[in-house]
PDB file of C-alpha atoms in Angstrom:
ATOM      1  CA  MET A   1      23.094  34.156  -9.152  1.00 65.00           C
ATOM      2  CA  ARG A   2      21.965  30.466 -10.909  1.00 80.00           C
ATOM      3  CA  THR A   3      24.058  28.242 -12.387  1.00 88.00           C
ATOM      4  CA  LEU A   4      22.810  27.416 -15.962  1.00 92.00           C
ATOM      5  CA  TYR A   5      22.735  24.015 -16.704  1.00 97.00           C
ATOM      6  CA  THR A   6      22.558  23.745 -20.875  1.00 96.00           C
ATOM      7  CA  SER A   7      20.952  19.913 -20.232  1.00 97.00           C
ATOM      8  CA  SER A   8      19.134  18.011 -18.036  1.00 98.00           C
ATOM      9  CA  GLU A   9      22.016  15.774 -17.958  1.00 98.00           C
ATOM     10  CA  ASP A  10      24.398  18.436 -16.197  1.00 98.00           C
ATOM     11  CA  ALA A  11      20.975  19.332 -13.916  1.00 98.00           C
ATOM     12  CA  GLU A  12      21.088  15.981 -12.749  1.00 98.00           C
ATOM     13  CA  GLU A  13      25.184  15.754 -11.686  1.00 98.00           C
ATOM     14  CA  ALA A  14      24.772  18.960 -10.260  1.00 98.00           C
ATOM     15  CA  PHE A  15      22.128  17.255  -7.612  1.00 98.00           C
ATOM     16  CA  TYR A  16      23.590  14.449  -6.940  1.00 98.00           C
ATOM     17  CA  ASN A  17      27.123  16.267  -6.097  1.00 97.00           C
ATOM     18  CA  ALA A  18      24.968  18.531  -4.013  1.00 97.00           C
ATOM     19  CA  ILE A  19      23.956  15.727  -2.390  1.00 96.00           C
ATOM     20  CA  GLY A  20      26.949  13.814  -1.658  1.00 95.00           C
ATOM     21  CA  HIS A  21      28.514  17.288  -0.338  1.00 94.00           C
ATOM     22  CA  GLY A  22      25.357  17.819   2.043  1.00 95.00           C
ATOM     23  CA  ASP A  23      25.289  21.239   0.337  1.00 95.00           C
ATOM     24  CA  ILE A  24      22.008  22.812   0.536  1.00 96.00           C
ATOM     25  CA  ASP A  25      22.130  25.709  -1.622  1.00 97.00           C
ATOM     26  CA  ALA A  26      23.608  23.708  -4.813  1.00 97.00           C
ATOM     27  CA  LEU A  27      21.037  21.446  -4.116  1.00 97.00           C
ATOM     28  CA  MET A  28      18.268  24.086  -4.158  1.00 97.00           C
ATOM     29  CA  ASN A  29      19.829  25.516  -7.055  1.00 97.00           C
ATOM     30  CA  VAL A  30      19.052  22.533  -9.394  1.00 98.00           C
ATOM     31  CA  TRP A  31      15.347  22.878  -8.543  1.00 98.00           C
ATOM     32  CA  ALA A  32      13.059  25.367 -10.866  1.00 97.00           C
ATOM     33  CA  GLU A  33      11.449  28.237  -8.855  1.00 94.00           C
ATOM     34  CA  ASP A  34       8.320  26.665  -8.935  1.00 92.00           C
ATOM     35  CA  GLU A  35       5.642  26.159  -6.147  1.00 94.00           C
ATOM     36  CA  GLU A  36       4.000  23.260  -7.752  1.00 96.00           C
ATOM     37  CA  ILE A  37       7.489  21.439  -7.639  1.00 98.00           C
ATOM     38  CA  VAL A  38       7.576  17.744  -5.682  1.00 98.00           C
ATOM     39  CA  CYS A  39       9.583  15.765  -4.112  1.00 98.00           C
ATOM     40  CA  ILE A  40       8.509  12.248  -3.271  1.00 98.00           C
ATOM     41  CA  HIS A  41      11.015  10.634  -0.667  1.00 97.00           C
ATOM     42  CA  PRO A  42      11.532   7.050  -0.209  1.00 96.00           C
ATOM     43  CA  THR A  43       9.756   7.303   3.222  1.00 95.00           C
ATOM     44  CA  GLY A  44       6.457   8.185   1.201  1.00 97.00           C
ATOM     45  CA  GLN A  45       6.635  11.179   2.247  1.00 97.00           C
ATOM     46  CA  ARG A  46       5.267  14.252  -0.515  1.00 97.00           C
ATOM     47  CA  ILE A  47       6.623  17.556  -0.470  1.00 98.00           C
ATOM     48  CA  THR A  48       5.624  20.493  -2.243  1.00 97.00           C
ATOM     49  CA  GLY A  49       7.146  23.978  -3.116  1.00 98.00           C
ATOM     50  CA  VAL A  50      10.727  25.748  -2.514  1.00 97.00           C
ATOM     51  CA  GLY A  51      10.455  25.951   1.054  1.00 97.00           C
ATOM     52  CA  ALA A  52       9.325  22.765   1.918  1.00 97.00           C
ATOM     53  CA  ILE A  53      11.640  20.884   0.111  1.00 98.00           C
ATOM     54  CA  ARG A  54      14.729  22.915   1.065  1.00 98.00           C
ATOM     55  CA  GLU A  55      13.466  21.875   5.106  1.00 97.00           C
ATOM     56  CA  SER A  56      13.042  18.492   4.239  1.00 97.00           C
ATOM     57  CA  TRP A  57      16.670  18.301   2.603  1.00 97.00           C
ATOM     58  CA  GLN A  58      18.152  20.350   5.449  1.00 96.00           C
ATOM     59  CA  ALA A  59      16.157  17.767   7.952  1.00 95.00           C
ATOM     60  CA  ILE A  60      17.830  14.850   6.061  1.00 94.00           C
ATOM     61  CA  PHE A  61      21.461  16.139   5.735  1.00 94.00           C
ATOM     62  CA  GLY A  62      21.634  17.062   9.472  1.00 91.00           C
ATOM     63  CA  ASP A  63      20.015  13.513  10.706  1.00 81.00           C
ATOM     64  CA  ASN A  64      21.816  11.204   9.128  1.00 77.00           C
ATOM     65  CA  ALA A  65      25.584  10.684   9.060  1.00 78.00           C
ATOM     66  CA  ARG A  66      27.672  11.309   5.912  1.00 87.00           C
ATOM     67  CA  PHE A  67      25.757   9.881   2.517  1.00 92.00           C
ATOM     68  CA  SER A  68      26.420   9.962  -1.093  1.00 93.00           C
ATOM     69  CA  MET A  69      24.363   8.510  -3.786  1.00 95.00           C
ATOM     70  CA  GLN A  70      25.789   7.219  -7.229  1.00 96.00           C
ATOM     71  CA  ALA A  71      23.266   8.022  -9.909  1.00 97.00           C
ATOM     72  CA  ARG A  72      23.096   5.783 -13.154  1.00 97.00           C
ATOM     73  CA  CYS A  73      20.133   7.185 -15.620  1.00 97.00           C
ATOM     74  CA  LEU A  74      18.741   3.829 -17.173  1.00 97.00           C
ATOM     75  CA  VAL A  75      16.235   5.502 -19.880  1.00 97.00           C
ATOM     76  CA  ARG A  76      15.184   8.905 -20.866  1.00 97.00           C
ATOM     77  CA  TRP A  77      12.866  10.678 -22.999  1.00 97.00           C
ATOM     78  CA  GLU A  78      13.488  14.389 -23.894  1.00 96.00           C
ATOM     79  CA  SER A  79      11.144  17.082 -25.686  1.00 95.00           C
ATOM     80  CA  MET A  80      12.028  20.456 -26.221  1.00 94.00           C
ATOM     81  CA  LEU A  81      10.926  21.483 -23.076  1.00 96.00           C
ATOM     82  CA  LEU A  82      10.449  18.959 -20.547  1.00 98.00           C
ATOM     83  CA  CYS A  83      13.112  15.529 -20.271  1.00 98.00           C
ATOM     84  CA  ILE A  84      12.088  12.705 -17.974  1.00 98.00           C
ATOM     85  CA  HIS A  85      14.970  10.251 -16.418  1.00 98.00           C
ATOM     86  CA  SER A  86      14.224   6.719 -15.169  1.00 98.00           C
ATOM     87  CA  VAL A  87      17.575   6.849 -12.670  1.00 98.00           C
ATOM     88  CA  ILE A  88      18.550   3.851 -10.347  1.00 98.00           C
ATOM     89  CA  GLU A  89      20.646   5.329  -6.946  1.00 97.00           C
ATOM     90  CA  THR A  90      22.893   3.737  -5.136  1.00 97.00           C
ATOM     91  CA  LEU A  91      23.237   4.962  -1.710  1.00 95.00           C
ATOM     92  CA  TYR A  92      26.320   4.670   0.524  1.00 94.00           C
ATOM     93  CA  VAL A  93      26.463   6.028   4.059  1.00 92.00           C
ATOM     94  CA  GLY A  94      29.872   7.410   5.459  1.00 88.00           C
ATOM     95  CA  ASP A  95      32.707   4.980   5.362  1.00 86.00           C
ATOM     96  CA  GLU A  96      30.956   1.638   4.128  1.00 88.00           C
ATOM     97  CA  PRO A  97      32.822   0.623   1.053  1.00 88.00           C
ATOM     98  CA  MET A  98      29.447  -1.636   0.537  1.00 92.00           C
ATOM     99  CA  PRO A  99      25.820  -0.138  -1.124  1.00 93.00           C
ATOM    100  CA  HIS A 100      24.007   0.488   1.927  1.00 92.00           C
ATOM    101  CA  ALA A 101      20.352   0.737  -0.117  1.00 95.00           C
ATOM    102  CA  GLN A 102      19.243   1.456  -3.844  1.00 97.00           C
ATOM    103  CA  MET A 103      16.474   3.339  -5.028  1.00 97.00           C
ATOM    104  CA  LEU A 104      14.506   3.690  -8.039  1.00 98.00           C
ATOM    105  CA  THR A 105      14.230   7.379  -8.776  1.00 98.00           C
ATOM    106  CA  THR A 106      11.806   9.129 -11.821  1.00 98.00           C
ATOM    107  CA  ASN A 107      13.305  13.033 -12.065  1.00 98.00           C
ATOM    108  CA  VAL A 108      11.618  15.231 -14.380  1.00 98.00           C
ATOM    109  CA  TYR A 109      13.344  18.483 -15.612  1.00 98.00           C
ATOM    110  CA  GLN A 110      11.961  21.695 -17.411  1.00 98.00           C
ATOM    111  CA  ARG A 111      13.419  23.825 -19.655  1.00 97.00           C
ATOM    112  CA  GLY A 112      13.523  27.560 -19.658  1.00 94.00           C
ATOM    113  CA  ALA A 113      15.103  31.001 -19.178  1.00 91.00           C
ATOM    114  CA  ASP A 114      17.839  29.564 -16.795  1.00 90.00           C
ATOM    115  CA  GLY A 115      18.519  25.669 -18.307  1.00 96.00           C
ATOM    116  CA  TRP A 116      17.415  22.644 -17.106  1.00 98.00           C
ATOM    117  CA  ARG A 117      15.596  22.625 -14.146  1.00 98.00           C
ATOM    118  CA  LEU A 118      14.293  19.713 -11.479  1.00 98.00           C
ATOM    119  CA  LEU A 119      10.712  19.577 -11.473  1.00 98.00           C
ATOM    120  CA  VAL A 120      10.065  15.950  -9.950  1.00 98.00           C
ATOM    121  CA  HIS A 121      12.272  13.919  -7.880  1.00 98.00           C
ATOM    122  CA  HIS A 122      10.533  10.975  -6.686  1.00 98.00           C
ATOM    123  CA  ALA A 123      12.717   8.436  -5.261  1.00 98.00           C
ATOM    124  CA  THR A 124      11.054   4.810  -4.194  1.00 96.00           C
ATOM    125  CA  PRO A 125      13.572   2.363  -2.224  1.00 97.00           C
ATOM    126  CA  ALA A 126      14.112  -0.956  -4.659  1.00 97.00           C
ATOM    127  CA  SER A 127      12.676  -4.138  -3.087  1.00 92.00           C
ATOM    128  CA  GLU A 128      14.709  -6.472  -1.596  1.00 70.00           C
ATOM    129  CA  ALA A 129      14.088  -9.213  -3.772  1.00 57.00           C
ATOM    130  CA  ASP A 130      15.834  -7.076  -6.277  1.00 50.00           C
ATOM    131  CA  HIS A 131      18.651  -6.940  -3.941  1.00 44.00           C
ATOM    132  CA  GLU A 132      19.532 -10.745  -4.432  1.00 38.00           C
ATOM    133  CA  GLY A 133      21.114 -10.516  -7.848  1.00 36.00           C
ATOM    134  CA  ALA A 134      24.712 -11.046  -7.881  1.00 32.00           C
ATOM    135  CA  ASP A 135      25.159  -7.534  -8.956  1.00 36.00           C
ATOM    136  CA  PHE A 136      22.401  -5.998  -8.267  1.00 33.00           C
ATOM    137  CA  ALA A 137      23.258  -2.581 -10.823  1.00 36.00           C
ATOM    138  CA  ASP A 138      23.762  -4.709 -13.890  1.00 37.00           C
ATOM    139  CA  ASP A 139      19.907  -6.111 -13.558  1.00 36.00           C
ATOM    140  CA  PHE A 140      18.799  -2.665 -14.540  1.00 34.00           C
ATOM    141  CA  GLY A 141      21.172  -2.263 -17.327  1.00 35.00           C
ATOM    142  CA  GLY A 142      20.301  -0.741 -20.295  1.00 36.00           C
ATOM    143  CA  GLY A 143      16.407  -1.059 -20.339  1.00 34.00           C
ATOM    144  CA  GLU A 144      16.998  -4.352 -21.736  1.00 31.00           C
ATOM    145  CA  ARG A 145      16.702  -6.959 -18.939  1.00 30.00           C
ATOM    146  CA  THR A 146      13.446  -7.304 -17.009  1.00 29.00           C
ATOM    147  CA  LEU A 147      12.680  -8.045 -13.329  1.00 29.00           C
ATOM    148  CA  HIS A 148       9.472  -9.397 -12.282  1.00 30.00           C
TER     149      HIS A 148
ATOM    150  CA  MET B   1      -7.700  -1.508 -33.185  1.00 66.00           C
ATOM    151  CA  ARG B   2      -6.007   0.728 -30.145  1.00 80.00           C
ATOM    152  CA  THR B   3      -7.967   3.513 -28.731  1.00 88.00           C
ATOM    153  CA  LEU B   4      -6.731   6.908 -29.674  1.00 92.00           C
ATOM    154  CA  TYR B   5      -6.581   9.152 -26.496  1.00 97.00           C
ATOM    155  CA  THR B   6      -6.663  12.920 -27.546  1.00 96.00           C
ATOM    156  CA  SER B   7      -5.069  14.132 -24.179  1.00 97.00           C
ATOM    157  CA  SER B   8      -2.778  12.547 -21.645  1.00 98.00           C
ATOM    158  CA  GLU B   9      -5.914  13.134 -19.250  1.00 98.00           C
ATOM    159  CA  ASP B  10      -7.762  10.804 -21.528  1.00 98.00           C
ATOM    160  CA  ALA B  11      -5.223   8.092 -21.430  1.00 98.00           C
ATOM    161  CA  GLU B  12      -5.059   8.564 -17.578  1.00 98.00           C
ATOM    162  CA  GLU B  13      -9.036   7.905 -17.089  1.00 98.00           C
ATOM    163  CA  ALA B  14      -8.655   4.992 -19.129  1.00 98.00           C
ATOM    164  CA  PHE B  15      -5.702   3.496 -17.508  1.00 98.00           C
ATOM    165  CA  TYR B  16      -7.488   3.730 -13.814  1.00 98.00           C
ATOM    166  CA  ASN B  17     -10.700   2.402 -15.430  1.00 97.00           C
ATOM    167  CA  ALA B  18      -9.001   0.012 -16.840  1.00 97.00           C
ATOM    168  CA  ILE B  19      -7.549  -1.333 -13.038  1.00 96.00           C
ATOM    169  CA  GLY B  20     -10.996  -0.850 -11.432  1.00 95.00           C
ATOM    170  CA  HIS B  21     -12.364  -3.676 -14.260  1.00 94.00           C
ATOM    171  CA  GLY B  22      -9.340  -5.647 -14.017  1.00 95.00           C
ATOM    172  CA  ASP B  23      -9.026  -5.739 -17.950  1.00 95.00           C
ATOM    173  CA  ILE B  24      -5.435  -6.146 -18.951  1.00 96.00           C
ATOM    174  CA  ASP B  25      -6.149  -5.329 -22.729  1.00 97.00           C
ATOM    175  CA  ALA B  26      -7.359  -2.159 -21.879  1.00 97.00           C
ATOM    176  CA  LEU B  27      -5.029  -1.718 -19.826  1.00 97.00           C
ATOM    177  CA  MET B  28      -1.938  -2.330 -21.862  1.00 97.00           C
ATOM    178  CA  ASN B  29      -3.890  -0.033 -24.298  1.00 97.00           C
ATOM    179  CA  VAL B  30      -2.707   2.875 -22.902  1.00 98.00           C
ATOM    180  CA  TRP B  31       1.014   2.103 -22.810  1.00 98.00           C
ATOM    181  CA  ALA B  32       3.176   3.258 -25.622  1.00 97.00           C
ATOM    182  CA  GLU B  33       4.614   0.710 -27.678  1.00 94.00           C
ATOM    183  CA  ASP B  34       7.905   0.332 -26.453  1.00 91.00           C
ATOM    184  CA  GLU B  35      10.346  -1.601 -24.737  1.00 94.00           C
ATOM    185  CA  GLU B  36      11.669   1.015 -22.639  1.00 96.00           C
ATOM    186  CA  ILE B  37       8.656   2.039 -20.888  1.00 98.00           C
ATOM    187  CA  VAL B  38       8.997   1.628 -17.206  1.00 98.00           C
ATOM    188  CA  CYS B  39       6.227   0.490 -14.288  1.00 98.00           C
ATOM    189  CA  ILE B  40       7.804   0.670 -11.059  1.00 98.00           C
ATOM    190  CA  HIS B  41       5.087  -1.136  -8.874  1.00 97.00           C
ATOM    191  CA  PRO B  42       4.033   0.184  -4.768  1.00 96.00           C
ATOM    192  CA  THR B  43       6.692  -2.948  -3.685  1.00 95.00           C
ATOM    193  CA  GLY B  44       9.488  -1.407  -5.468  1.00 96.00           C
ATOM    194  CA  GLN B  45       9.859  -3.392  -8.233  1.00 97.00           C
ATOM    195  CA  ARG B  46      11.254  -1.803 -11.670  1.00 97.00           C
ATOM    196  CA  ILE B  47       9.369  -3.798 -14.493  1.00 98.00           C
ATOM    197  CA  THR B  48      10.033  -2.836 -18.031  1.00 97.00           C
ATOM    198  CA  GLY B  49       8.935  -3.209 -21.554  1.00 98.00           C
ATOM    199  CA  VAL B  50       5.663  -4.364 -22.524  1.00 97.00           C
ATOM    200  CA  GLY B  51       5.542  -7.925 -22.133  1.00 97.00           C
ATOM    201  CA  ALA B  52       6.610  -7.984 -18.948  1.00 97.00           C
ATOM    202  CA  ILE B  53       4.609  -5.338 -17.716  1.00 98.00           C
ATOM    203  CA  ARG B  54       1.489  -6.927 -19.172  1.00 98.00           C
ATOM    204  CA  GLU B  55       2.984 -10.081 -17.096  1.00 97.00           C
ATOM    205  CA  SER B  56       3.570  -8.238 -13.637  1.00 97.00           C
ATOM    206  CA  TRP B  57      -0.324  -6.639 -14.050  1.00 97.00           C
ATOM    207  CA  GLN B  58      -2.257  -9.709 -14.854  1.00 96.00           C
ATOM    208  CA  ALA B  59      -0.086 -11.561 -11.731  1.00 95.00           C
ATOM    209  CA  ILE B  60      -1.681  -8.531  -9.773  1.00 94.00           C
ATOM    210  CA  PHE B  61      -5.442  -8.963 -11.014  1.00 94.00           C
ATOM    211  CA  GLY B  62      -5.187 -12.654 -10.408  1.00 91.00           C
ATOM    212  CA  ASP B  63      -3.832 -12.357  -6.904  1.00 81.00           C
ATOM    213  CA  ASN B  64      -5.914 -10.202  -5.102  1.00 76.00           C
ATOM    214  CA  ALA B  65      -9.508  -9.790  -4.529  1.00 78.00           C
ATOM    215  CA  ARG B  66     -11.375  -6.887  -6.969  1.00 87.00           C
ATOM    216  CA  PHE B  67      -9.764  -3.404  -6.239  1.00 92.00           C
ATOM    217  CA  SER B  68     -10.014  -0.292  -7.788  1.00 93.00           C
ATOM    218  CA  MET B  69      -8.036   3.026  -7.476  1.00 95.00           C
ATOM    219  CA  GLN B  70      -9.614   6.223  -7.509  1.00 96.00           C
ATOM    220  CA  ALA B  71      -6.871   8.953  -9.263  1.00 97.00           C
ATOM    221  CA  ARG B  72      -6.501  12.427  -8.589  1.00 97.00           C
ATOM    222  CA  CYS B  73      -4.344  14.495 -10.467  1.00 97.00           C
ATOM    223  CA  LEU B  74      -2.874  17.089  -8.089  1.00 97.00           C
ATOM    224  CA  VAL B  75      -0.302  19.069 -10.764  1.00 97.00           C
ATOM    225  CA  ARG B  76       1.078  18.772 -14.347  1.00 97.00           C
ATOM    226  CA  TRP B  77       3.596  19.364 -17.167  1.00 97.00           C
ATOM    227  CA  GLU B  78       2.595  19.157 -20.351  1.00 96.00           C
ATOM    228  CA  SER B  79       4.742  20.076 -23.463  1.00 95.00           C
ATOM    229  CA  MET B  80       4.145  19.298 -26.948  1.00 94.00           C
ATOM    230  CA  LEU B  81       5.139  15.848 -27.004  1.00 96.00           C
ATOM    231  CA  LEU B  82       5.442  15.099 -23.264  1.00 98.00           C
ATOM    232  CA  CYS B  83       3.058  15.059 -20.024  1.00 98.00           C
ATOM    233  CA  ILE B  84       3.777  14.587 -16.702  1.00 98.00           C
ATOM    234  CA  HIS B  85       0.665  14.280 -14.143  1.00 98.00           C
ATOM    235  CA  SER B  86       1.710  13.896 -10.122  1.00 98.00           C
ATOM    236  CA  VAL B  87      -1.305  11.774  -8.530  1.00 98.00           C
ATOM    237  CA  ILE B  88      -2.357  10.614  -5.505  1.00 98.00           C
ATOM    238  CA  GLU B  89      -4.362   7.064  -5.857  1.00 97.00           C
ATOM    239  CA  THR B  90      -7.156   5.862  -3.640  1.00 97.00           C
ATOM    240  CA  LEU B  91      -6.791   2.458  -3.299  1.00 95.00           C
ATOM    241  CA  TYR B  92     -10.684   0.299  -2.270  1.00 94.00           C
ATOM    242  CA  VAL B  93     -10.560  -3.614  -2.126  1.00 92.00           C
ATOM    243  CA  GLY B  94     -13.551  -5.047  -2.280  1.00 88.00           C
ATOM    244  CA  ASP B  95     -16.479  -4.085  -0.790  1.00 86.00           C
ATOM    245  CA  GLU B  96     -14.460  -2.170   1.621  1.00 88.00           C
ATOM    246  CA  PRO B  97     -16.362   1.663   2.463  1.00 88.00           C
ATOM    247  CA  MET B  98     -12.665   2.985   3.625  1.00 93.00           C
ATOM    248  CA  PRO B  99      -9.552   3.349   1.463  1.00 93.00           C
ATOM    249  CA  HIS B 100      -7.349   0.590   2.013  1.00 92.00           C
ATOM    250  CA  ALA B 101      -4.270   2.564   0.760  1.00 95.00           C
ATOM    251  CA  GLN B 102      -3.097   5.597  -0.791  1.00 97.00           C
ATOM    252  CA  MET B 103      -0.322   5.634  -3.450  1.00 97.00           C
ATOM    253  CA  LEU B 104       1.838   8.444  -4.856  1.00 98.00           C
ATOM    254  CA  THR B 105       2.320   8.505  -8.155  1.00 98.00           C
ATOM    255  CA  THR B 106       4.042   9.895 -11.011  1.00 98.00           C
ATOM    256  CA  ASN B 107       2.803   9.051 -14.509  1.00 98.00           C
ATOM    257  CA  VAL B 108       4.733  10.180 -17.920  1.00 98.00           C
ATOM    258  CA  TYR B 109       2.785  10.529 -20.972  1.00 98.00           C
ATOM    259  CA  GLN B 110       4.000  10.451 -24.454  1.00 98.00           C
ATOM    260  CA  ARG B 111       2.065  12.235 -27.499  1.00 97.00           C
ATOM    261  CA  GLY B 112       3.070   9.928 -30.744  1.00 94.00           C
ATOM    262  CA  ALA B 113       1.406   8.885 -34.145  1.00 91.00           C
ATOM    263  CA  ASP B 114      -1.733   7.053 -32.041  1.00 90.00           C
ATOM    264  CA  GLY B 115      -2.038   9.829 -29.761  1.00 96.00           C
ATOM    265  CA  TRP B 116      -1.207  10.458 -25.980  1.00 98.00           C
ATOM    266  CA  ARG B 117       0.241   6.634 -24.212  1.00 98.00           C
ATOM    267  CA  LEU B 118       1.925   6.067 -20.862  1.00 98.00           C
ATOM    268  CA  LEU B 119       5.880   5.787 -20.600  1.00 98.00           C
ATOM    269  CA  VAL B 120       6.080   5.778 -16.846  1.00 98.00           C
ATOM    270  CA  HIS B 121       3.730   4.517 -13.975  1.00 98.00           C
ATOM    271  CA  HIS B 122       5.989   5.248 -10.518  1.00 98.00           C
ATOM    272  CA  ALA B 123       3.660   4.105  -7.187  1.00 98.00           C
ATOM    273  CA  THR B 124       5.124   4.873  -3.719  1.00 96.00           C
ATOM    274  CA  PRO B 125       2.975   4.015  -0.537  1.00 97.00           C
ATOM    275  CA  ALA B 126       2.094   6.968   0.959  1.00 97.00           C
ATOM    276  CA  SER B 127       3.592   7.352   4.615  1.00 91.00           C
ATOM    277  CA  GLU B 128       1.275   6.387   7.532  1.00 70.00           C
ATOM    278  CA  ALA B 129       2.039   9.503   8.735  1.00 56.00           C
ATOM    279  CA  ASP B 130       0.425  11.253   5.928  1.00 51.00           C
ATOM    280  CA  HIS B 131      -2.859   8.676   6.963  1.00 44.00           C
ATOM    281  CA  GLU B 132      -3.452  10.695  10.031  1.00 38.00           C
ATOM    282  CA  GLY B 133      -4.695  13.683   8.585  1.00 36.00           C
ATOM    283  CA  ALA B 134      -8.446  13.394   9.098  1.00 32.00           C
ATOM    284  CA  ASP B 135      -9.109  14.016   5.001  1.00 36.00           C
ATOM    285  CA  PHE B 136      -5.883  12.746   3.834  1.00 34.00           C
ATOM    286  CA  ALA B 137      -6.805  13.460   0.164  1.00 36.00           C
ATOM    287  CA  ASP B 138      -7.109  17.244   1.083  1.00 37.00           C
ATOM    288  CA  ASP B 139      -3.673  17.209   2.536  1.00 36.00           C
ATOM    289  CA  PHE B 140      -2.495  16.882  -0.799  1.00 34.00           C
ATOM    290  CA  GLY B 141      -4.756  19.494  -2.696  1.00 34.00           C
ATOM    291  CA  GLY B 142      -4.050  21.784  -5.461  1.00 36.00           C
ATOM    292  CA  GLY B 143      -0.295  21.734  -4.718  1.00 34.00           C
ATOM    293  CA  GLU B 144      -0.399  24.305  -2.512  1.00 31.00           C
ATOM    294  CA  ARG B 145      -0.150  22.617   1.192  1.00 30.00           C
ATOM    295  CA  THR B 146       2.539  21.082   1.774  1.00 29.00           C
ATOM    296  CA  LEU B 147       3.729  18.058   4.109  1.00 28.00           C
ATOM    297  CA  HIS B 148       6.877  17.764   6.333  1.00 29.00           C
TER     298      HIS B 148
END
């Protein structure tokens, strides 16, 4: 029984909660059941299809210390059937109180018979230069500030 | 006078042609006139808004040897108003006959009164591991092959 997400925000919340819990079934529940779904990891690997994406996240959950991601959607575009979120992810590892890294992410959701589902998750490490700001997250606030 | 792109493919072709010619005006013509447009460079910098994106590409064109990108769209999702292309870019620098690098890119287009325009260009360096294949581009063919 797949949870039905009535908005792309609900799907996104479920996605990052699943990451925080290392819950592969919950994570895969967010993805569309489509062999063309695409996951681009911060390592620069491009994974497609339900089976390979599940395998890659299982490896990530297995190989690493417990970690969680705080996601902040900076801007989104929505049409009837597609929604794009431009997100900044802050990675926390183990019990470290300070952020471990930040990722710039594009998430694409599609609305179908079973609600909103993830089609594309594309995550990039944010540049070190950007980390120098005293309050990094705020540098990305509201889509009004620019970085260059 | 802005060229009107009647499909996201036309817009994408214009985008990569503009890069190959180092033509900043042609490049900016492809982007939506929207202060929330997002460009994530392979360096991990996130740039937003027409002015800052123009400035960043001007710097790229100015700082580098002549280069071009061959873009191949591996999978796309289209609705009435939005279209997402998952692309692999092959970078050629100067007169080097061999590809210099490959990037994994998500391009998002929006249809408006002035046709299809670019909202998001998110480019990631493909991992070195993926470069090991004898024919790298084919490893990404048709969204049927998986990499892990």
